[in-house]
Tab-separated table of C-alpha atoms in Angstrom:
chain	number	residue	atom	x	y	z
A	1	UNK	CA	-11.613	66.140	8.072
A	2	UNK	CA	-10.205	69.062	10.159
A	3	UNK	CA	-9.977	72.688	9.034
A	4	UNK	CA	-6.049	72.404	8.918
A	5	UNK	CA	-5.965	69.382	6.711
A	6	UNK	CA	-5.607	70.100	3.167
A	7	UNK	CA	-7.898	68.682	0.555
A	8	UNK	CA	-6.888	65.304	-0.955
A	9	UNK	CA	-5.055	64.003	2.039
A	10	UNK	CA	-6.285	61.116	4.150
A	11	UNK	CA	-6.844	61.474	7.787
A	12	UNK	CA	-3.556	60.701	10.179
A	13	UNK	CA	-3.678	57.157	11.670
A	14	UNK	CA	-4.200	58.402	15.184
A	15	UNK	CA	-7.317	60.041	14.005
A	16	UNK	CA	-8.704	56.966	11.996
A	17	UNK	CA	-7.821	54.923	15.272
A	18	UNK	CA	-9.674	57.292	17.557
A	19	UNK	CA	-12.875	57.160	15.230
A	20	UNK	CA	-12.654	53.322	14.738
A	21	UNK	CA	-16.080	51.751	15.622
A	22	UNK	CA	-17.658	55.055	16.088
A	23	UNK	CA	-21.257	55.608	14.779
A	24	UNK	CA	-22.258	58.928	13.129
A	25	UNK	CA	-22.963	61.394	15.646
A	26	UNK	CA	-21.649	59.625	18.560
A	27	UNK	CA	-19.339	61.529	20.657
A	28	UNK	CA	-17.180	58.538	22.252
A	29	UNK	CA	-15.741	55.466	20.938
A	30	UNK	CA	-17.552	52.296	22.072
A	31	UNK	CA	-16.468	50.529	25.188
A	32	UNK	CA	-15.000	47.393	23.474
A	33	UNK	CA	-12.378	49.411	21.658
A	34	UNK	CA	-8.959	49.738	23.217
A	35	UNK	CA	-6.909	52.729	22.950
A	36	UNK	CA	-4.887	51.355	20.236
A	37	UNK	CA	-7.945	51.324	18.055
A	38	UNK	CA	-8.577	47.395	18.384
A	39	UNK	CA	-11.071	45.331	19.992
A	40	UNK	CA	-10.472	43.191	22.911
A	41	UNK	CA	-11.253	40.135	20.731
A	42	UNK	CA	-8.836	41.384	18.042
A	43	UNK	CA	-6.010	42.258	20.601
A	44	UNK	CA	-6.280	38.720	21.655
A	45	UNK	CA	-5.592	37.183	18.439
A	46	UNK	CA	-7.174	35.744	15.526
A	47	UNK	CA	-10.395	33.712	16.189
A	48	UNK	CA	-9.666	29.945	16.489
A	49	UNK	CA	-11.291	27.540	13.815
A	50	UNK	CA	-13.365	24.529	14.829
A	51	UNK	CA	-11.478	21.870	16.748
A	52	UNK	CA	-12.401	19.064	14.453
A	53	UNK	CA	-10.457	20.735	11.793
A	54	UNK	CA	-7.137	20.311	13.644
A	55	UNK	CA	-7.696	16.545	13.459
A	56	UNK	CA	-8.611	16.598	9.573
A	57	UNK	CA	-6.031	14.846	7.292
A	58	UNK	CA	-3.595	17.440	5.670
A	59	UNK	CA	-2.965	17.909	1.933
A	60	UNK	CA	-0.297	15.543	1.171
A	61	UNK	CA	2.979	17.342	0.229
A	62	UNK	CA	6.775	17.088	0.711
A	63	UNK	CA	6.490	17.884	4.378
A	64	UNK	CA	3.283	16.003	5.281
A	65	UNK	CA	3.617	12.961	2.962
A	66	UNK	CA	3.221	9.552	4.695
A	67	UNK	CA	6.043	7.174	5.078
A	68	UNK	CA	6.116	4.763	2.554
A	69	UNK	CA	6.952	1.886	4.829
A	70	UNK	CA	3.693	2.480	6.953
A	71	UNK	CA	1.734	1.663	3.716
A	72	UNK	CA	3.472	-1.560	3.313
A	73	UNK	CA	3.226	-2.322	7.004
A	74	UNK	CA	-0.579	-1.839	6.701
A	75	UNK	CA	-0.835	-4.062	3.549
A	76	UNK	CA	1.202	-6.726	5.130
A	77	UNK	CA	-1.047	-6.577	8.217
A	78	UNK	CA	-4.192	-7.150	5.800
A	79	UNK	CA	-2.164	-9.818	4.073
A	80	UNK	CA	-1.468	-11.517	7.240
A	81	UNK	CA	-5.147	-11.366	8.327
A	82	UNK	CA	-5.937	-12.861	4.932
A	83	UNK	CA	-3.556	-15.834	5.168
A	84	UNK	CA	-5.411	-16.710	8.493
A	85	UNK	CA	-8.654	-17.578	6.924
A	86	UNK	CA	-10.379	-19.063	4.000
A	87	UNK	CA	-13.980	-17.653	4.729
A	88	UNK	CA	-14.683	-15.921	1.539
A	89	UNK	CA	-16.939	-13.380	3.301
A	90	UNK	CA	-13.930	-12.210	5.360
A	91	UNK	CA	-11.546	-12.211	2.424
A	92	UNK	CA	-14.096	-10.176	0.302
A	93	UNK	CA	-14.061	-7.739	3.211
A	94	UNK	CA	-10.372	-7.308	3.144
A	95	UNK	CA	-10.679	-6.778	-0.508
A	96	UNK	CA	-13.001	-4.144	0.030
A	97	UNK	CA	-11.207	-2.314	2.637
A	98	UNK	CA	-7.929	-2.422	0.608
A	99	UNK	CA	-9.875	-1.097	-2.357
A	100	UNK	CA	-11.554	1.749	-0.437
A	101	UNK	CA	-8.373	2.859	1.098
A	102	UNK	CA	-6.622	2.926	-2.379
A	103	UNK	CA	-9.491	4.714	-4.090
A	104	UNK	CA	-9.542	7.558	-1.156
A	105	UNK	CA	-5.581	8.007	-0.918
A	106	UNK	CA	-3.728	7.162	-4.269
A	107	UNK	CA	-2.350	9.694	-6.566
A	108	UNK	CA	-2.281	10.122	-10.181
A	109	UNK	CA	1.383	8.650	-10.338
A	110	UNK	CA	2.176	5.722	-12.726
A	111	UNK	CA	2.649	3.202	-10.075
A	112	UNK	CA	-0.965	4.046	-8.583
A	113	UNK	CA	-2.689	2.461	-11.658
A	114	UNK	CA	-1.242	-1.049	-10.913
A	115	UNK	CA	-3.975	-1.783	-8.508
A	116	UNK	CA	-6.429	-2.779	-11.225
A	117	UNK	CA	-3.791	-5.091	-12.615
A	118	UNK	CA	-3.362	-6.864	-9.377
A	119	UNK	CA	-7.065	-7.221	-9.359
A	120	UNK	CA	-7.144	-8.916	-12.603
A	121	UNK	CA	-4.257	-11.044	-11.670
A	122	UNK	CA	-6.253	-12.349	-8.487
A	123	UNK	CA	-9.166	-13.276	-10.714
A	124	UNK	CA	-6.863	-15.188	-12.948
A	125	UNK	CA	-5.392	-16.875	-10.109
A	126	UNK	CA	-8.815	-17.946	-8.915
A	127	UNK	CA	-9.732	-19.213	-12.263
A	128	UNK	CA	-6.391	-21.233	-12.717
A	129	UNK	CA	-6.831	-22.664	-9.237
A	130	UNK	CA	-10.343	-23.975	-10.176
A	131	UNK	CA	-8.859	-25.201	-13.628
A	132	UNK	CA	-6.324	-27.268	-12.090
A	133	UNK	CA	-8.720	-28.668	-9.503
A	134	UNK	CA	-11.028	-29.696	-12.360
A	135	UNK	CA	-8.189	-31.238	-14.444
A	136	UNK	CA	-5.905	-32.720	-11.583
A	137	UNK	CA	-8.488	-33.650	-9.104
A	138	UNK	CA	-8.548	-32.957	-5.299
A	139	UNK	CA	-8.121	-34.869	-2.223
A	140	UNK	CA	-11.457	-33.519	-0.832
A	141	UNK	CA	-14.182	-36.224	-1.107
A	142	UNK	CA	-17.410	-35.123	-2.490
A	143	UNK	CA	-20.794	-36.639	-3.234
A	144	UNK	CA	-22.377	-33.944	-5.424
A	145	UNK	CA	-21.107	-34.656	-8.894
A	146	UNK	CA	-21.432	-31.766	-11.275
A	147	UNK	CA	-19.952	-33.624	-14.326
A	148	UNK	CA	-17.400	-36.017	-15.576
A	149	UNK	CA	-14.352	-35.247	-17.774
A	150	UNK	CA	-12.528	-37.822	-19.770
A	151	UNK	CA	-9.871	-39.230	-17.746
A	152	UNK	CA	-6.492	-39.820	-19.406
A	153	UNK	CA	-4.585	-42.980	-18.172
A	154	UNK	CA	-1.189	-42.095	-16.751
A	155	UNK	CA	1.887	-44.467	-16.362
A	156	UNK	CA	2.743	-46.405	-13.215
A	157	UNK	CA	5.360	-43.961	-11.895
A	158	UNK	CA	2.462	-41.337	-11.845
A	159	UNK	CA	0.568	-43.090	-9.434
A	160	UNK	CA	-1.814	-41.073	-7.197
A	161	UNK	CA	-2.246	-38.267	-9.822
A	162	UNK	CA	-5.049	-38.315	-12.123
A	163	UNK	CA	-5.963	-36.270	-15.217
A	164	UNK	CA	-9.665	-35.653	-15.663
A	165	UNK	CA	-12.266	-37.789	-14.082
A	166	UNK	CA	-15.246	-36.810	-11.849
A	167	UNK	CA	-15.565	-33.271	-10.634
A	168	UNK	CA	-17.606	-32.337	-7.378
A	169	UNK	CA	-19.119	-29.310	-6.097
A	170	UNK	CA	-16.993	-29.839	-2.854
A	171	UNK	CA	-13.582	-29.797	-4.520
A	172	UNK	CA	-14.444	-26.769	-6.615
A	173	UNK	CA	-15.739	-25.070	-3.573
A	174	UNK	CA	-12.414	-26.040	-1.731
A	175	UNK	CA	-10.508	-24.822	-4.674
A	176	UNK	CA	-12.380	-21.396	-4.869
A	177	UNK	CA	-11.836	-20.845	-0.973
A	178	UNK	CA	-7.950	-21.466	-1.628
A	179	UNK	CA	-7.676	-19.448	-4.671
A	180	UNK	CA	-9.428	-16.411	-2.982
A	181	UNK	CA	-7.042	-16.552	-0.257
A	182	UNK	CA	-4.071	-16.330	-2.635
A	183	UNK	CA	-5.804	-13.592	-4.621
A	184	UNK	CA	-6.462	-11.440	-1.572
A	185	UNK	CA	-2.757	-11.786	-0.778
A	186	UNK	CA	-2.043	-10.387	-4.263
A	187	UNK	CA	-4.524	-7.609	-3.791
A	188	UNK	CA	-3.028	-6.623	-0.429
A	189	UNK	CA	0.472	-6.441	-2.354
A	190	UNK	CA	-1.159	-4.359	-5.133
A	191	UNK	CA	-2.595	-1.928	-2.618
A	192	UNK	CA	0.797	-1.225	-1.229
A	193	UNK	CA	2.334	-0.864	-4.550
A	194	UNK	CA	-0.522	1.692	-5.769
A	195	UNK	CA	-0.014	3.701	-2.356
A	196	UNK	CA	3.576	3.857	-1.593
A	197	UNK	CA	6.014	5.808	-3.509
A	198	UNK	CA	8.919	3.384	-4.277
A	199	UNK	CA	11.409	6.048	-4.629
A	200	UNK	CA	10.584	7.257	-1.059
A	201	UNK	CA	10.730	3.854	-0.040
A	202	UNK	CA	14.191	3.478	-1.231
A	203	UNK	CA	15.345	6.487	0.613
A	204	UNK	CA	13.920	4.911	3.924
A	205	UNK	CA	15.945	1.619	3.768
A	206	UNK	CA	18.759	1.039	5.888
A	207	UNK	CA	22.221	1.908	4.556
A	208	UNK	CA	23.216	-1.821	4.524
A	209	UNK	CA	20.191	-2.809	2.283
A	210	UNK	CA	20.804	0.217	0.020
A	211	UNK	CA	22.121	-1.802	-2.887
A	212	UNK	CA	19.514	-4.628	-2.557
A	213	UNK	CA	16.746	-1.925	-2.215
A	214	UNK	CA	17.859	-0.354	-5.504
A	215	UNK	CA	17.178	-3.591	-7.337
A	216	UNK	CA	13.925	-4.380	-5.594
A	217	UNK	CA	12.522	-0.778	-6.271
A	218	UNK	CA	13.504	-1.036	-9.989
A	219	UNK	CA	11.859	-4.365	-10.058
A	220	UNK	CA	8.694	-2.953	-8.270
A	221	UNK	CA	8.437	-0.061	-10.727
A	222	UNK	CA	8.809	-2.017	-13.768
A	223	UNK	CA	5.198	-3.585	-13.878
A	224	UNK	CA	3.509	-0.140	-13.002
A	225	UNK	CA	5.454	1.600	-15.690
A	226	UNK	CA	4.800	-1.299	-18.228
A	227	UNK	CA	0.988	-0.850	-17.333
A	228	UNK	CA	1.124	2.902	-18.115
A	229	UNK	CA	3.064	2.318	-21.235
A	230	UNK	CA	0.462	-0.149	-22.481
A	231	UNK	CA	-2.526	2.197	-21.547
A	232	UNK	CA	-0.701	5.121	-23.420
A	233	UNK	CA	-0.058	3.107	-26.488
A	234	UNK	CA	-3.542	1.781	-26.633
A	235	UNK	CA	-5.008	5.196	-26.364
A	236	UNK	CA	-2.784	6.497	-28.956
A	237	UNK	CA	-3.893	3.692	-31.175
A	238	UNK	CA	-7.513	4.161	-30.555
A	239	UNK	CA	-7.197	7.862	-31.523
A	240	UNK	CA	-5.681	6.972	-34.788
A	241	UNK	CA	-8.501	4.481	-35.420
A	242	UNK	CA	-6.376	1.563	-35.202
A	243	UNK	CA	-7.582	-1.771	-33.392
A	244	UNK	CA	-6.618	-2.196	-29.983
A	245	UNK	CA	-7.404	-5.838	-29.465
A	246	UNK	CA	-6.429	-8.892	-31.166
A	247	UNK	CA	-3.169	-10.911	-31.529
A	248	UNK	CA	-1.705	-8.275	-34.244
A	249	UNK	CA	-2.481	-5.405	-31.996
A	250	UNK	CA	-0.613	-6.984	-29.114
A	251	UNK	CA	2.342	-7.641	-31.104
A	252	UNK	CA	2.454	-4.092	-32.457
A	253	UNK	CA	1.953	-2.766	-28.724
A	254	UNK	CA	4.503	-5.228	-27.137
A	255	UNK	CA	7.694	-3.907	-29.265
A	256	UNK	CA	7.350	-0.356	-28.133
A	257	UNK	CA	6.713	-1.360	-24.519
A	258	UNK	CA	9.627	-3.451	-24.556
A	259	UNK	CA	11.697	-0.708	-26.072
A	260	UNK	CA	10.633	1.754	-23.490
A	261	UNK	CA	11.503	-0.666	-20.804
A	262	UNK	CA	15.036	-1.136	-22.123
A	263	UNK	CA	15.576	2.697	-22.436
A	264	UNK	CA	14.679	3.181	-18.660
A	265	UNK	CA	17.104	0.391	-17.665
A	266	UNK	CA	19.724	2.153	-19.650
A	267	UNK	CA	18.969	5.499	-18.131
A	268	UNK	CA	18.793	4.067	-14.785
A	269	UNK	CA	22.148	2.456	-15.074
A	270	UNK	CA	23.750	5.757	-16.196
A	271	UNK	CA	22.421	7.720	-13.278
A	272	UNK	CA	23.530	4.959	-10.887
A	273	UNK	CA	27.070	4.980	-12.401
A	274	UNK	CA	27.212	8.913	-12.293
A	275	UNK	CA	26.189	8.963	-8.683
A	276	UNK	CA	28.910	6.595	-7.834
A	277	UNK	CA	26.919	3.658	-6.952
A	278	UNK	CA	28.242	0.568	-5.163
A	279	UNK	CA	31.179	2.449	-3.559
A	280	UNK	CA	31.960	0.722	0.192
A	281	UNK	CA	34.037	2.034	2.956
A	282	UNK	CA	36.789	0.026	4.719
A	283	UNK	CA	35.371	-2.029	7.868
A	284	UNK	CA	37.400	-4.226	10.267
A	285	UNK	CA	36.997	-7.942	9.683
A	286	UNK	CA	35.773	-8.277	13.155
A	287	UNK	CA	32.877	-5.840	12.655
A	288	UNK	CA	32.182	-7.520	9.187
A	289	UNK	CA	31.917	-10.987	10.389
A	290	UNK	CA	29.668	-9.889	13.424
A	291	UNK	CA	27.543	-8.023	10.865
A	292	UNK	CA	26.882	-11.231	8.894
A	293	UNK	CA	26.188	-13.493	11.781
A	294	UNK	CA	23.590	-11.184	13.211
A	295	UNK	CA	22.032	-10.548	9.904
A	296	UNK	CA	21.885	-14.111	8.843
A	297	UNK	CA	20.639	-15.351	12.327
A	298	UNK	CA	17.988	-12.525	12.423
A	299	UNK	CA	16.771	-13.377	8.924
A	300	UNK	CA	16.492	-17.088	9.983
A	301	UNK	CA	14.653	-16.099	12.931
A	302	UNK	CA	12.261	-13.891	11.010
A	303	UNK	CA	11.677	-16.723	8.503
A	304	UNK	CA	10.888	-19.087	11.276
A	305	UNK	CA	8.544	-16.584	13.264
A	306	UNK	CA	6.669	-15.983	10.014
A	307	UNK	CA	6.185	-19.475	9.228
A	308	UNK	CA	4.777	-19.958	12.677
A	309	UNK	CA	2.434	-17.177	12.381
A	310	UNK	CA	1.316	-18.359	9.261
A	311	UNK	CA	0.904	-21.905	10.306
A	312	UNK	CA	-1.936	-23.232	11.798
A	313	UNK	CA	-0.257	-24.458	14.998
A	314	UNK	CA	2.580	-22.121	15.359
A	315	UNK	CA	0.974	-18.883	16.558
A	316	UNK	CA	2.352	-19.343	20.214
A	317	UNK	CA	5.988	-19.343	19.353
A	318	UNK	CA	5.880	-17.540	16.207
A	319	UNK	CA	5.514	-13.916	17.335
A	320	UNK	CA	8.564	-14.407	19.952
A	321	UNK	CA	10.808	-15.978	17.623
A	322	UNK	CA	9.871	-13.265	14.995
A	323	UNK	CA	10.620	-10.339	17.508
A	324	UNK	CA	14.117	-11.831	18.405
A	325	UNK	CA	14.903	-12.420	14.808
A	326	UNK	CA	13.918	-8.858	13.943
A	327	UNK	CA	16.014	-7.403	16.739
A	328	UNK	CA	19.148	-9.328	15.407
A	329	UNK	CA	18.557	-8.287	11.889
A	330	UNK	CA	18.290	-4.714	13.008
A	331	UNK	CA	21.619	-4.944	15.002
A	332	UNK	CA	23.277	-6.337	11.836
A	333	UNK	CA	21.763	-3.873	9.505
A	334	UNK	CA	22.990	-1.133	12.008
A	335	UNK	CA	26.477	-2.517	11.735
A	336	UNK	CA	26.308	-3.254	8.145
A	337	UNK	CA	25.524	0.421	7.321
A	338	UNK	CA	29.088	1.563	8.102
A	339	UNK	CA	29.992	0.065	4.676
A	340	UNK	CA	27.926	2.592	2.885
A	341	UNK	CA	29.465	6.135	2.079
A	342	UNK	CA	26.269	7.598	0.924
A	343	UNK	CA	24.146	10.459	2.392
A	344	UNK	CA	20.325	10.690	2.645
A	345	UNK	CA	18.741	14.044	1.443
A	346	UNK	CA	15.533	14.952	3.405
A	347	UNK	CA	14.524	11.473	4.862
A	348	UNK	CA	10.956	10.800	5.315
A	349	UNK	CA	9.630	11.245	8.861
A	350	UNK	CA	7.815	8.624	10.830
A	351	UNK	CA	5.070	10.719	12.379
A	352	UNK	CA	1.815	9.940	14.312
A	353	UNK	CA	-0.245	9.252	11.170
A	354	UNK	CA	2.385	6.816	9.996
A	355	UNK	CA	1.811	5.129	13.347
A	356	UNK	CA	-2.010	5.069	12.888
A	357	UNK	CA	-1.540	3.670	9.545
A	358	UNK	CA	0.955	0.797	10.207
A	359	UNK	CA	-1.013	0.228	13.572
A	360	UNK	CA	-4.312	-0.543	11.985
A	361	UNK	CA	-3.012	-3.215	9.741
A	362	UNK	CA	-1.089	-4.916	12.736
A	363	UNK	CA	-4.223	-4.745	14.895
A	364	UNK	CA	-6.158	-6.261	11.991
A	365	UNK	CA	-3.445	-8.967	11.685
A	366	UNK	CA	-3.221	-9.716	15.636
A	367	UNK	CA	-7.083	-9.843	16.002
A	368	UNK	CA	-7.420	-12.388	13.148
A	369	UNK	CA	-4.724	-14.407	14.521
A	370	UNK	CA	-6.430	-14.600	17.988
A	371	UNK	CA	-9.827	-15.214	16.199
A	372	UNK	CA	-8.283	-18.081	14.637
A	373	UNK	CA	-7.239	-19.619	17.970
A	374	UNK	CA	-10.614	-18.968	19.506
A	375	UNK	CA	-12.993	-19.981	16.942
A	376	UNK	CA	-11.209	-21.753	13.972
A	377	UNK	CA	-14.388	-23.143	12.439
A	378	UNK	CA	-15.846	-19.661	11.787
A	379	UNK	CA	-12.538	-18.673	9.735
A	380	UNK	CA	-12.156	-21.910	7.954
A	381	UNK	CA	-15.723	-22.933	6.841
A	382	UNK	CA	-15.965	-26.687	5.842
A	383	UNK	CA	-16.858	-28.053	2.412
A	384	UNK	CA	-17.806	-31.409	3.644
A	385	UNK	CA	-20.698	-31.539	4.174
A	386	UNK	CA	-21.208	-28.460	1.717
A	387	UNK	CA	-22.657	-25.621	3.631
A	388	UNK	CA	-22.715	-21.836	3.167
A	389	UNK	CA	-20.250	-19.870	5.019
A	390	UNK	CA	-21.358	-17.446	7.869
A	391	UNK	CA	-19.925	-14.141	8.805
A	392	UNK	CA	-18.376	-13.918	12.147
A	393	UNK	CA	-19.183	-10.694	13.713
A	394	UNK	CA	-16.121	-9.496	15.804
A	395	UNK	CA	-13.545	-10.720	13.219
A	396	UNK	CA	-15.528	-8.711	10.448
A	397	UNK	CA	-15.488	-5.759	12.830
A	398	UNK	CA	-11.771	-5.969	13.156
A	399	UNK	CA	-11.332	-6.021	9.441
A	400	UNK	CA	-12.981	-2.804	9.435
A	401	UNK	CA	-10.018	-1.189	11.463
A	402	UNK	CA	-8.090	-1.420	8.272
A	403	UNK	CA	-10.031	1.524	6.961
A	404	UNK	CA	-8.457	3.888	9.315
A	405	UNK	CA	-5.878	5.051	6.714
A	406	UNK	CA	-8.657	6.298	4.586
A	407	UNK	CA	-9.385	9.037	7.193
A	408	UNK	CA	-6.029	9.942	8.717
A	409	UNK	CA	-3.570	9.510	5.676
A	410	UNK	CA	-2.722	12.910	3.990
A	411	UNK	CA	-5.251	13.445	1.383
A	412	UNK	CA	-3.511	13.542	-2.323
A	413	UNK	CA	-3.614	16.784	-4.332
A	414	UNK	CA	-6.390	16.884	-6.861
A	415	UNK	CA	-4.880	17.422	-10.349
A	416	UNK	CA	-5.924	20.564	-12.328
A	417	UNK	CA	-8.313	20.507	-15.198
A	418	UNK	CA	-5.662	21.328	-17.492
A	419	UNK	CA	-3.418	18.593	-16.342
A	420	UNK	CA	-5.908	15.989	-16.437
A	421	UNK	CA	-6.809	16.867	-20.030
């Protein structure tokens, strides 16, 4: 402090700047201090963080949320891969990949809890397929008889169908492979339901499909909301000391669940009516007929191409037909969007992370389709003679590409302790 400075006042900024970085007893400022009082490193800007942090997945929010369509394309890619094989080891890997991504990137929203219900549904499908195989028989011949059920004689008009009889190990293994493939398809759809926000998916639909999209989204959200209502009511009954199992408890829980579903339906109908849902604009007849022709032709082409991809011998023509049908359908939807007079508020952006997520599922599907043409025996293990399935290496490595969304998709926010309680 100088002699002409009054007590209790701080030194002027210029004085502090000149003495910045000066050690006691030193007569001059160090060399790395600029005349403005900042070091060369500080003048250049704030220090940059590690490069790897730039590539880390951001926290999910309104601006960084992943496009809902990317999750569905990723799940449909896994489902397409599952439809190309009956190898239980590869199907188990697909289920594991879908489950890991769901565990890493799902939120605490009501629809995110539906994944467990789809897993149970898949187990139920496998059990039902095995039961039908035991009761109705199977065209697979087998020499390893496990047991014999009482056979019921059927009338003459039911020739070729039997009820009961001999049950072999070969027919049960074949039924298990077939049921596991269908269960894997359901699990992939459940993963998409658990990860994609149905309301945001509705905002991304083309204007021509808005009416149909509302119905689909309402139908998709019915099951997750019903599962959440059942969990909430069972928890309430458990806290009150009432039983949560048995026929009587199910009947007592079912009535409030149906009542809540009816109230939600009435609320949705009222909100849709208040927003002017269903209004259309005047479109010339020529444009309307062209739209119908393009959309119908595109949908037929997509159905034929999808059948070709799913069939064993149609992979050669399935992809071109699917691409042509997709282009026609998009052109029809573009023209049909003129009938809609609605506006979209803050549409979701399709960014690089959405491309990576959707591309990982498409890559898995393409590689499994290619593997089916190169080595079909590895993807479809035989049951006659009965042999243990083997794990093909590069198709298994291709399935692991589906884990990419667990590392590039935005990280869901962690709920606070108060919210979790």
